[in-house]
PDB file of N, CA and C in Angstrom:
ATOM      1  N   MET A   1     -25.612  -6.698  14.544  1.00 46.00           N
ATOM      2  CA  MET A   1     -24.524  -7.606  14.295  1.00 46.00           C
ATOM      3  C   MET A   1     -23.943  -7.146  13.084  1.00 46.00           C
ATOM      4  N   ALA A   2     -22.710  -7.136  12.910  1.00 64.00           N
ATOM      5  CA  ALA A   2     -22.009  -6.826  11.853  1.00 64.00           C
ATOM      6  C   ALA A   2     -22.004  -7.878  10.672  1.00 64.00           C
ATOM      7  N   SER A   3     -22.013  -7.421   9.432  1.00 73.00           N
ATOM      8  CA  SER A   3     -22.032  -8.349   8.282  1.00 73.00           C
ATOM      9  C   SER A   3     -20.673  -9.082   8.326  1.00 73.00           C
ATOM     10  N   PRO A   4     -20.733 -10.375   7.922  1.00 85.00           N
ATOM     11  CA  PRO A   4     -19.502 -11.081   7.872  1.00 85.00           C
ATOM     12  C   PRO A   4     -18.571 -10.653   6.837  1.00 85.00           C
ATOM     13  N   ASN A   5     -18.914  -9.668   5.979  1.00 89.00           N
ATOM     14  CA  ASN A   5     -18.202  -9.080   5.071  1.00 89.00           C
ATOM     15  C   ASN A   5     -17.346  -7.767   5.445  1.00 89.00           C
ATOM     16  N   VAL A   6     -17.683  -7.301   6.754  1.00 94.00           N
ATOM     17  CA  VAL A   6     -16.878  -6.225   7.418  1.00 94.00           C
ATOM     18  C   VAL A   6     -15.778  -6.861   8.232  1.00 94.00           C
ATOM     19  N   VAL A   7     -14.603  -6.309   7.883  1.00 95.00           N
ATOM     20  CA  VAL A   7     -13.262  -6.716   8.416  1.00 95.00           C
ATOM     21  C   VAL A   7     -13.036  -5.879   9.628  1.00 95.00           C
ATOM     22  N   THR A   8     -12.687  -6.511  10.749  1.00 96.00           N
ATOM     23  CA  THR A   8     -12.099  -5.843  11.994  1.00 96.00           C
ATOM     24  C   THR A   8     -10.701  -5.523  11.804  1.00 96.00           C
ATOM     25  N   ILE A   9     -10.232  -4.203  11.776  1.00 96.00           N
ATOM     26  CA  ILE A   9      -8.910  -3.766  11.525  1.00 96.00           C
ATOM     27  C   ILE A   9      -8.192  -3.532  12.746  1.00 96.00           C
ATOM     28  N   THR A  10      -7.038  -4.155  12.905  1.00 96.00           N
ATOM     29  CA  THR A  10      -6.236  -4.012  14.177  1.00 96.00           C
ATOM     30  C   THR A  10      -4.809  -3.569  13.644  1.00 96.00           C
ATOM     31  N   ASP A  11      -4.052  -3.275  14.678  1.00 94.00           N
ATOM     32  CA  ASP A  11      -2.567  -2.925  14.220  1.00 94.00           C
ATOM     33  C   ASP A  11      -1.827  -4.115  13.648  1.00 94.00           C
ATOM     34  N   ALA A  12      -2.234  -5.377  13.997  1.00 96.00           N
ATOM     35  CA  ALA A  12      -1.651  -6.515  13.344  1.00 96.00           C
ATOM     36  C   ALA A  12      -2.045  -6.751  11.915  1.00 96.00           C
ATOM     37  N   ASN A  13      -3.249  -6.257  11.540  1.00 96.00           N
ATOM     38  CA  ASN A  13      -3.593  -6.699  10.190  1.00 96.00           C
ATOM     39  C   ASN A  13      -3.816  -5.433   9.334  1.00 96.00           C
ATOM     40  N   PHE A  14      -3.537  -4.256   9.793  1.00 96.00           N
ATOM     41  CA  PHE A  14      -3.733  -2.907   9.027  1.00 96.00           C
ATOM     42  C   PHE A  14      -2.944  -2.960   7.694  1.00 96.00           C
ATOM     43  N   ASP A  15      -1.625  -3.254   7.729  1.00 96.00           N
ATOM     44  CA  ASP A  15      -1.073  -3.266   6.394  1.00 96.00           C
ATOM     45  C   ASP A  15      -1.519  -4.129   5.331  1.00 96.00           C
ATOM     46  N   GLN A  16      -1.736  -5.384   5.802  1.00 96.00           N
ATOM     47  CA  GLN A  16      -2.312  -6.464   4.854  1.00 96.00           C
ATOM     48  C   GLN A  16      -3.781  -6.063   4.313  1.00 96.00           C
ATOM     49  N   GLU A  17      -4.609  -5.778   5.403  1.00 96.00           N
ATOM     50  CA  GLU A  17      -6.051  -5.656   5.020  1.00 96.00           C
ATOM     51  C   GLU A  17      -6.388  -4.252   4.228  1.00 96.00           C
ATOM     52  N   VAL A  18      -5.608  -3.204   4.532  1.00 97.00           N
ATOM     53  CA  VAL A  18      -5.788  -1.910   4.077  1.00 97.00           C
ATOM     54  C   VAL A  18      -4.784  -1.480   3.035  1.00 97.00           C
ATOM     55  N   LEU A  19      -3.630  -1.362   3.507  1.00 96.00           N
ATOM     56  CA  LEU A  19      -2.411  -0.755   2.552  1.00 96.00           C
ATOM     57  C   LEU A  19      -2.147  -1.738   1.318  1.00 96.00           C
ATOM     58  N   LYS A  20      -2.238  -2.985   1.579  1.00 97.00           N
ATOM     59  CA  LYS A  20      -1.959  -3.952   0.497  1.00 97.00           C
ATOM     60  C   LYS A  20      -3.165  -4.523  -0.068  1.00 97.00           C
ATOM     61  N   SER A  21      -4.240  -3.976   0.163  1.00 96.00           N
ATOM     62  CA  SER A  21      -5.522  -4.668  -0.420  1.00 96.00           C
ATOM     63  C   SER A  21      -5.647  -4.527  -1.877  1.00 96.00           C
ATOM     64  N   PRO A  22      -5.966  -5.609  -2.602  1.00 96.00           N
ATOM     65  CA  PRO A  22      -6.097  -5.467  -3.996  1.00 96.00           C
ATOM     66  C   PRO A  22      -7.426  -4.762  -4.474  1.00 96.00           C
ATOM     67  N   VAL A  23      -8.337  -4.570  -3.557  1.00 97.00           N
ATOM     68  CA  VAL A  23      -9.552  -3.810  -3.901  1.00 97.00           C
ATOM     69  C   VAL A  23      -9.471  -2.452  -3.059  1.00 97.00           C
ATOM     70  N   PRO A  24     -10.325  -1.603  -3.487  1.00 97.00           N
ATOM     71  CA  PRO A  24     -10.468  -0.305  -2.697  1.00 97.00           C
ATOM     72  C   PRO A  24     -11.013  -0.655  -1.351  1.00 97.00           C
ATOM     73  N   VAL A  25     -10.650   0.222  -0.224  1.00 97.00           N
ATOM     74  CA  VAL A  25     -11.078  -0.140   1.213  1.00 97.00           C
ATOM     75  C   VAL A  25     -11.846   1.194   1.729  1.00 97.00           C
ATOM     76  N   VAL A  26     -13.016   0.846   2.241  1.00 97.00           N
ATOM     77  CA  VAL A  26     -13.805   1.887   3.004  1.00 97.00           C
ATOM     78  C   VAL A  26     -13.381   1.564   4.506  1.00 97.00           C
ATOM     79  N   LEU A  27     -12.757   2.556   5.060  1.00 97.00           N
ATOM     80  CA  LEU A  27     -12.247   2.312   6.482  1.00 97.00           C
ATOM     81  C   LEU A  27     -13.044   3.211   7.425  1.00 97.00           C
ATOM     82  N   ASP A  28     -13.696   2.562   8.437  1.00 97.00           N
ATOM     83  CA  ASP A  28     -14.535   3.340   9.392  1.00 97.00           C
ATOM     84  C   ASP A  28     -13.900   3.425  10.758  1.00 97.00           C
ATOM     85  N   PHE A  29     -13.563   4.629  11.207  1.00 97.00           N
ATOM     86  CA  PHE A  29     -12.921   4.838  12.462  1.00 97.00           C
ATOM     87  C   PHE A  29     -14.093   5.149  13.422  1.00 97.00           C
ATOM     88  N   TRP A  30     -14.351   4.371  14.450  1.00 97.00           N
ATOM     89  CA  TRP A  30     -15.531   4.457  15.247  1.00 97.00           C
ATOM     90  C   TRP A  30     -15.130   4.013  16.712  1.00 97.00           C
ATOM     91  N   ALA A  31     -16.239   4.126  17.678  1.00 96.00           N
ATOM     92  CA  ALA A  31     -16.059   3.633  18.911  1.00 96.00           C
ATOM     93  C   ALA A  31     -17.425   3.202  19.403  1.00 96.00           C
ATOM     94  N   GLU A  32     -17.487   2.218  20.364  1.00 95.00           N
ATOM     95  CA  GLU A  32     -18.738   1.790  20.991  1.00 95.00           C
ATOM     96  C   GLU A  32     -19.686   2.756  21.543  1.00 95.00           C
ATOM     97  N   TRP A  33     -19.037   3.929  22.110  1.00 96.00           N
ATOM     98  CA  TRP A  33     -19.892   4.826  22.780  1.00 96.00           C
ATOM     99  C   TRP A  33     -20.529   5.902  21.726  1.00 96.00           C
ATOM    100  N   CYS A  34     -20.116   5.950  20.709  1.00 96.00           N
ATOM    101  CA  CYS A  34     -20.412   7.022  19.620  1.00 96.00           C
ATOM    102  C   CYS A  34     -21.835   6.604  18.902  1.00 96.00           C
ATOM    103  N   GLY A  35     -22.780   7.479  19.211  1.00 95.00           N
ATOM    104  CA  GLY A  35     -24.220   7.255  18.689  1.00 95.00           C
ATOM    105  C   GLY A  35     -24.037   7.321  17.105  1.00 95.00           C
ATOM    106  N   PRO A  36     -23.622   8.315  16.555  1.00 95.00           N
ATOM    107  CA  PRO A  36     -23.559   8.380  15.022  1.00 95.00           C
ATOM    108  C   PRO A  36     -22.907   7.167  14.371  1.00 95.00           C
ATOM    109  N   CYS A  37     -21.921   6.650  15.186  1.00 95.00           N
ATOM    110  CA  CYS A  37     -21.157   5.453  14.551  1.00 95.00           C
ATOM    111  C   CYS A  37     -22.147   4.299  14.617  1.00 95.00           C
ATOM    112  N   LYS A  38     -23.020   4.041  15.589  1.00 95.00           N
ATOM    113  CA  LYS A  38     -23.925   3.067  15.645  1.00 95.00           C
ATOM    114  C   LYS A  38     -25.032   3.310  14.561  1.00 95.00           C
ATOM    115  N   MET A  39     -25.263   4.570  14.240  1.00 95.00           N
ATOM    116  CA  MET A  39     -26.279   4.765  13.029  1.00 95.00           C
ATOM    117  C   MET A  39     -25.711   4.493  11.734  1.00 95.00           C
ATOM    118  N   LEU A  40     -24.419   4.596  11.687  1.00 95.00           N
ATOM    119  CA  LEU A  40     -23.745   4.359  10.320  1.00 95.00           C
ATOM    120  C   LEU A  40     -23.424   2.834  10.145  1.00 95.00           C
ATOM    121  N   ALA A  41     -23.375   2.010  11.229  1.00 94.00           N
ATOM    122  CA  ALA A  41     -22.939   0.630  11.102  1.00 94.00           C
ATOM    123  C   ALA A  41     -23.902  -0.125  10.123  1.00 94.00           C
ATOM    124  N   PRO A  42     -25.267   0.019  10.201  1.00 94.00           N
ATOM    125  CA  PRO A  42     -26.009  -0.824   9.331  1.00 94.00           C
ATOM    126  C   PRO A  42     -25.793  -0.496   7.731  1.00 94.00           C
ATOM    127  N   VAL A  43     -25.540   0.878   7.628  1.00 94.00           N
ATOM    128  CA  VAL A  43     -25.261   1.262   6.162  1.00 94.00           C
ATOM    129  C   VAL A  43     -23.995   0.653   5.619  1.00 94.00           C
ATOM    130  N   LEU A  44     -22.921   0.679   6.558  1.00 95.00           N
ATOM    131  CA  LEU A  44     -21.662  -0.033   6.183  1.00 95.00           C
ATOM    132  C   LEU A  44     -21.925  -1.581   5.969  1.00 95.00           C
ATOM    133  N   ASP A  45     -22.662  -2.175   6.731  1.00 95.00           N
ATOM    134  CA  ASP A  45     -22.961  -3.645   6.707  1.00 95.00           C
ATOM    135  C   ASP A  45     -23.594  -3.936   5.266  1.00 95.00           C
ATOM    136  N   GLU A  46     -24.504  -3.119   4.958  1.00 95.00           N
ATOM    137  CA  GLU A  46     -25.166  -3.262   3.700  1.00 95.00           C
ATOM    138  C   GLU A  46     -24.203  -3.086   2.464  1.00 95.00           C
ATOM    139  N   LEU A  47     -23.458  -2.106   2.529  1.00 94.00           N
ATOM    140  CA  LEU A  47     -22.412  -1.644   1.528  1.00 94.00           C
ATOM    141  C   LEU A  47     -21.465  -2.947   1.448  1.00 94.00           C
ATOM    142  N   ALA A  48     -21.025  -3.395   2.566  1.00 95.00           N
ATOM    143  CA  ALA A  48     -20.072  -4.583   2.508  1.00 95.00           C
ATOM    144  C   ALA A  48     -20.598  -5.714   1.855  1.00 95.00           C
ATOM    145  N   THR A  49     -21.960  -5.979   2.065  1.00 94.00           N
ATOM    146  CA  THR A  49     -22.632  -7.256   1.520  1.00 94.00           C
ATOM    147  C   THR A  49     -22.965  -7.028   0.008  1.00 94.00           C
ATOM    148  N   GLU A  50     -23.391  -5.814  -0.337  1.00 95.00           N
ATOM    149  CA  GLU A  50     -23.722  -5.571  -1.683  1.00 95.00           C
ATOM    150  C   GLU A  50     -22.562  -5.439  -2.644  1.00 95.00           C
ATOM    151  N   TYR A  51     -21.356  -4.982  -2.154  1.00 94.00           N
ATOM    152  CA  TYR A  51     -20.092  -4.916  -2.929  1.00 94.00           C
ATOM    153  C   TYR A  51     -19.059  -5.787  -2.652  1.00 94.00           C
ATOM    154  N   ALA A  52     -19.453  -6.973  -1.882  1.00 92.00           N
ATOM    155  CA  ALA A  52     -18.436  -7.922  -1.582  1.00 92.00           C
ATOM    156  C   ALA A  52     -17.611  -8.404  -2.786  1.00 92.00           C
ATOM    157  N   GLY A  53     -16.255  -8.463  -2.604  1.00 92.00           N
ATOM    158  CA  GLY A  53     -15.404  -8.760  -3.730  1.00 92.00           C
ATOM    159  C   GLY A  53     -14.893  -7.698  -4.586  1.00 92.00           C
ATOM    160  N   LYS A  54     -15.780  -6.467  -4.448  1.00 96.00           N
ATOM    161  CA  LYS A  54     -15.353  -5.378  -5.354  1.00 96.00           C
ATOM    162  C   LYS A  54     -14.783  -4.151  -4.399  1.00 96.00           C
ATOM    163  N   ILE A  55     -15.291  -4.097  -3.068  1.00 96.00           N
ATOM    164  CA  ILE A  55     -14.558  -3.257  -2.171  1.00 96.00           C
ATOM    165  C   ILE A  55     -14.494  -4.006  -0.888  1.00 96.00           C
ATOM    166  N   LYS A  56     -13.620  -3.408  -0.027  1.00 96.00           N
ATOM    167  CA  LYS A  56     -13.508  -4.038   1.379  1.00 96.00           C
ATOM    168  C   LYS A  56     -13.973  -2.844   2.239  1.00 96.00           C
ATOM    169  N   VAL A  57     -14.790  -3.352   3.221  1.00 97.00           N
ATOM    170  CA  VAL A  57     -15.158  -2.419   4.270  1.00 97.00           C
ATOM    171  C   VAL A  57     -14.593  -2.905   5.661  1.00 97.00           C
ATOM    172  N   GLY A  58     -13.782  -1.998   6.325  1.00 97.00           N
ATOM    173  CA  GLY A  58     -13.177  -2.289   7.494  1.00 97.00           C
ATOM    174  C   GLY A  58     -13.587  -1.346   8.571  1.00 97.00           C
ATOM    175  N   LYS A  59     -13.286  -1.775   9.863  1.00 97.00           N
ATOM    176  CA  LYS A  59     -13.753  -0.960  10.956  1.00 97.00           C
ATOM    177  C   LYS A  59     -12.510  -0.846  11.975  1.00 97.00           C
ATOM    178  N   VAL A  60     -12.165   0.292  12.436  1.00 97.00           N
ATOM    179  CA  VAL A  60     -11.090   0.427  13.453  1.00 97.00           C
ATOM    180  C   VAL A  60     -11.765   1.021  14.719  1.00 97.00           C
ATOM    181  N   ASN A  61     -11.768   0.231  15.751  1.00 96.00           N
ATOM    182  CA  ASN A  61     -12.207   0.806  17.003  1.00 96.00           C
ATOM    183  C   ASN A  61     -11.112   1.663  17.567  1.00 96.00           C
ATOM    184  N   ILE A  62     -11.394   3.043  17.669  1.00 96.00           N
ATOM    185  CA  ILE A  62     -10.335   3.823  18.147  1.00 96.00           C
ATOM    186  C   ILE A  62      -9.958   3.749  19.596  1.00 96.00           C
ATOM    187  N   ASP A  63     -10.907   3.239  20.367  1.00 95.00           N
ATOM    188  CA  ASP A  63     -10.492   3.032  21.889  1.00 95.00           C
ATOM    189  C   ASP A  63      -9.533   1.912  21.901  1.00 95.00           C
ATOM    190  N   GLN A  64      -9.453   1.012  21.032  1.00 95.00           N
ATOM    191  CA  GLN A  64      -8.546  -0.108  21.153  1.00 95.00           C
ATOM    192  C   GLN A  64      -7.353   0.148  20.216  1.00 95.00           C
ATOM    193  N   TYR A  65      -7.459   0.785  19.093  1.00 95.00           N
ATOM    194  CA  TYR A  65      -6.432   0.965  18.231  1.00 95.00           C
ATOM    195  C   TYR A  65      -6.410   2.497  17.652  1.00 95.00           C
ATOM    196  N   GLY A  66      -6.210   3.348  18.762  1.00 91.00           N
ATOM    197  CA  GLY A  66      -6.130   4.760  18.404  1.00 91.00           C
ATOM    198  C   GLY A  66      -4.864   5.089  17.662  1.00 91.00           C
ATOM    199  N   MET A  67      -3.854   4.238  17.877  1.00 94.00           N
ATOM    200  CA  MET A  67      -2.677   4.542  17.185  1.00 94.00           C
ATOM    201  C   MET A  67      -2.661   4.416  15.633  1.00 94.00           C
ATOM    202  N   LEU A  68      -3.782   3.853  15.275  1.00 94.00           N
ATOM    203  CA  LEU A  68      -4.036   3.689  13.736  1.00 94.00           C
ATOM    204  C   LEU A  68      -4.694   4.956  13.268  1.00 94.00           C
ATOM    205  N   ALA A  69      -5.389   5.731  14.203  1.00 94.00           N
ATOM    206  CA  ALA A  69      -6.043   6.949  13.747  1.00 94.00           C
ATOM    207  C   ALA A  69      -5.086   8.051  13.623  1.00 94.00           C
ATOM    208  N   ALA A  70      -4.141   8.251  14.545  1.00 92.00           N
ATOM    209  CA  ALA A  70      -3.168   9.327  14.682  1.00 92.00           C
ATOM    210  C   ALA A  70      -2.650   9.705  13.189  1.00 92.00           C
ATOM    211  N   PRO A  71      -1.985   8.706  12.612  1.00 94.00           N
ATOM    212  CA  PRO A  71      -1.241   9.201  11.270  1.00 94.00           C
ATOM    213  C   PRO A  71      -2.325   9.917  10.208  1.00 94.00           C
ATOM    214  N   TYR A  72      -3.510   9.590  10.386  1.00 94.00           N
ATOM    215  CA  TYR A  72      -4.559  10.226   9.491  1.00 94.00           C
ATOM    216  C   TYR A  72      -5.332  11.326  10.071  1.00 94.00           C
ATOM    217  N   ASN A  73      -4.794  11.834  11.145  1.00 93.00           N
ATOM    218  CA  ASN A  73      -5.399  13.005  11.964  1.00 93.00           C
ATOM    219  C   ASN A  73      -6.829  12.868  12.203  1.00 93.00           C
ATOM    220  N   ILE A  74      -7.425  11.718  12.561  1.00 94.00           N
ATOM    221  CA  ILE A  74      -8.728  11.539  12.805  1.00 94.00           C
ATOM    222  C   ILE A  74      -9.050  12.316  14.041  1.00 94.00           C
ATOM    223  N   ALA A  75      -9.977  13.322  14.029  1.00 91.00           N
ATOM    224  CA  ALA A  75     -10.190  14.228  15.214  1.00 91.00           C
ATOM    225  C   ALA A  75     -11.736  14.078  15.560  1.00 91.00           C
ATOM    226  N   SER A  76     -12.512  13.407  14.732  1.00 94.00           N
ATOM    227  CA  SER A  76     -13.916  13.232  14.853  1.00 94.00           C
ATOM    228  C   SER A  76     -14.353  11.869  14.461  1.00 94.00           C
ATOM    229  N   ILE A  77     -15.332  11.215  15.140  1.00 96.00           N
ATOM    230  CA  ILE A  77     -15.791   9.985  14.639  1.00 96.00           C
ATOM    231  C   ILE A  77     -17.396  10.107  14.505  1.00 96.00           C
ATOM    232  N   PRO A  78     -17.959   9.357  13.655  1.00 97.00           N
ATOM    233  CA  PRO A  78     -17.299   8.521  12.662  1.00 97.00           C
ATOM    234  C   PRO A  78     -16.599   9.217  11.590  1.00 97.00           C
ATOM    235  N   THR A  79     -15.457   8.700  11.193  1.00 97.00           N
ATOM    236  CA  THR A  79     -14.595   9.088  10.049  1.00 97.00           C
ATOM    237  C   THR A  79     -14.534   8.093   9.127  1.00 97.00           C
ATOM    238  N   LEU A  80     -14.795   8.155   7.833  1.00 97.00           N
ATOM    239  CA  LEU A  80     -14.447   7.148   6.754  1.00 97.00           C
ATOM    240  C   LEU A  80     -13.309   7.679   5.902  1.00 97.00           C
ATOM    241  N   LEU A  81     -12.406   6.715   5.736  1.00 97.00           N
ATOM    242  CA  LEU A  81     -11.291   7.014   4.757  1.00 97.00           C
ATOM    243  C   LEU A  81     -11.378   5.977   3.732  1.00 97.00           C
ATOM    244  N   PHE A  82     -11.277   6.583   2.494  1.00 97.00           N
ATOM    245  CA  PHE A  82     -11.374   5.615   1.328  1.00 97.00           C
ATOM    246  C   PHE A  82      -9.828   5.487   0.753  1.00 97.00           C
ATOM    247  N   PHE A  83      -9.435   4.141   0.780  1.00 97.00           N
ATOM    248  CA  PHE A  83      -8.065   3.801   0.335  1.00 97.00           C
ATOM    249  C   PHE A  83      -8.241   3.164  -1.042  1.00 97.00           C
ATOM    250  N   LYS A  84      -7.257   3.480  -1.828  1.00 97.00           N
ATOM    251  CA  LYS A  84      -7.131   2.920  -3.172  1.00 97.00           C
ATOM    252  C   LYS A  84      -5.642   2.760  -3.509  1.00 97.00           C
ATOM    253  N   GLY A  85      -5.154   1.547  -3.653  1.00 95.00           N
ATOM    254  CA  GLY A  85      -3.788   1.399  -3.928  1.00 95.00           C
ATOM    255  C   GLY A  85      -2.933   1.792  -2.728  1.00 95.00           C
ATOM    256  N   GLY A  86      -3.421   1.567  -1.522  1.00 94.00           N
ATOM    257  CA  GLY A  86      -2.686   1.892  -0.195  1.00 94.00           C
ATOM    258  C   GLY A  86      -2.598   3.272   0.105  1.00 94.00           C
ATOM    259  N   GLN A  87      -3.249   4.188  -0.566  1.00 96.00           N
ATOM    260  CA  GLN A  87      -3.278   5.592  -0.330  1.00 96.00           C
ATOM    261  C   GLN A  87      -4.647   6.037  -0.163  1.00 96.00           C
ATOM    262  N   VAL A  88      -4.728   7.110   0.761  1.00 96.00           N
ATOM    263  CA  VAL A  88      -6.036   7.726   0.989  1.00 96.00           C
ATOM    264  C   VAL A  88      -6.538   8.440  -0.258  1.00 96.00           C
ATOM    265  N   ALA A  89      -7.700   8.109  -0.590  1.00 96.00           N
ATOM    266  CA  ALA A  89      -8.221   8.790  -1.958  1.00 96.00           C
ATOM    267  C   ALA A  89      -9.444   9.651  -1.589  1.00 96.00           C
ATOM    268  N   GLY A  90      -9.968   9.541  -0.350  1.00 95.00           N
ATOM    269  CA  GLY A  90     -11.019  10.393   0.062  1.00 95.00           C
ATOM    270  C   GLY A  90     -11.413  10.312   1.611  1.00 95.00           C
ATOM    271  N   GLN A  91     -12.202  11.250   2.057  1.00 96.00           N
ATOM    272  CA  GLN A  91     -12.461  11.210   3.520  1.00 96.00           C
ATOM    273  C   GLN A  91     -13.941  11.633   3.663  1.00 96.00           C
ATOM    274  N   LEU A  92     -14.704  11.173   4.532  1.00 93.00           N
ATOM    275  CA  LEU A  92     -16.057  11.708   4.994  1.00 93.00           C
ATOM    276  C   LEU A  92     -15.944  11.696   6.617  1.00 93.00           C
ATOM    277  N   VAL A  93     -16.378  12.715   7.012  1.00 94.00           N
ATOM    278  CA  VAL A  93     -16.455  12.924   8.492  1.00 94.00           C
ATOM    279  C   VAL A  93     -17.879  13.137   9.040  1.00 94.00           C
ATOM    280  N   GLY A  94     -18.407  12.345  10.027  1.00 87.00           N
ATOM    281  CA  GLY A  94     -19.721  12.387  10.534  1.00 87.00           C
ATOM    282  C   GLY A  94     -20.646  11.551   9.858  1.00 87.00           C
ATOM    283  N   PHE A  95     -22.014  11.519  10.383  1.00 84.00           N
ATOM    284  CA  PHE A  95     -23.002  10.705   9.828  1.00 84.00           C
ATOM    285  C   PHE A  95     -23.793  11.562   8.811  1.00 84.00           C
TER     286      PHE A  95
END
């Protein structure tokens, strides 16, 4: 079960939760069928809980919101994008 501090990102809330976030955002592009994504989930839950209020952890299900992945050239999952001030500041691919 995901931490209550992890935000589900959709096309409806992407701008507000990610691009306009007052705190840095760790954004996880994942899918239900992805084994490494499932392995990463508890780590992100812990991160979200430990740094609540200092960073935001969000998750984008690419099967539901693949259009959010396209502008960032997400080719493999899990992929983590780090946003600061609405801009991508870093990226990690894989578990």
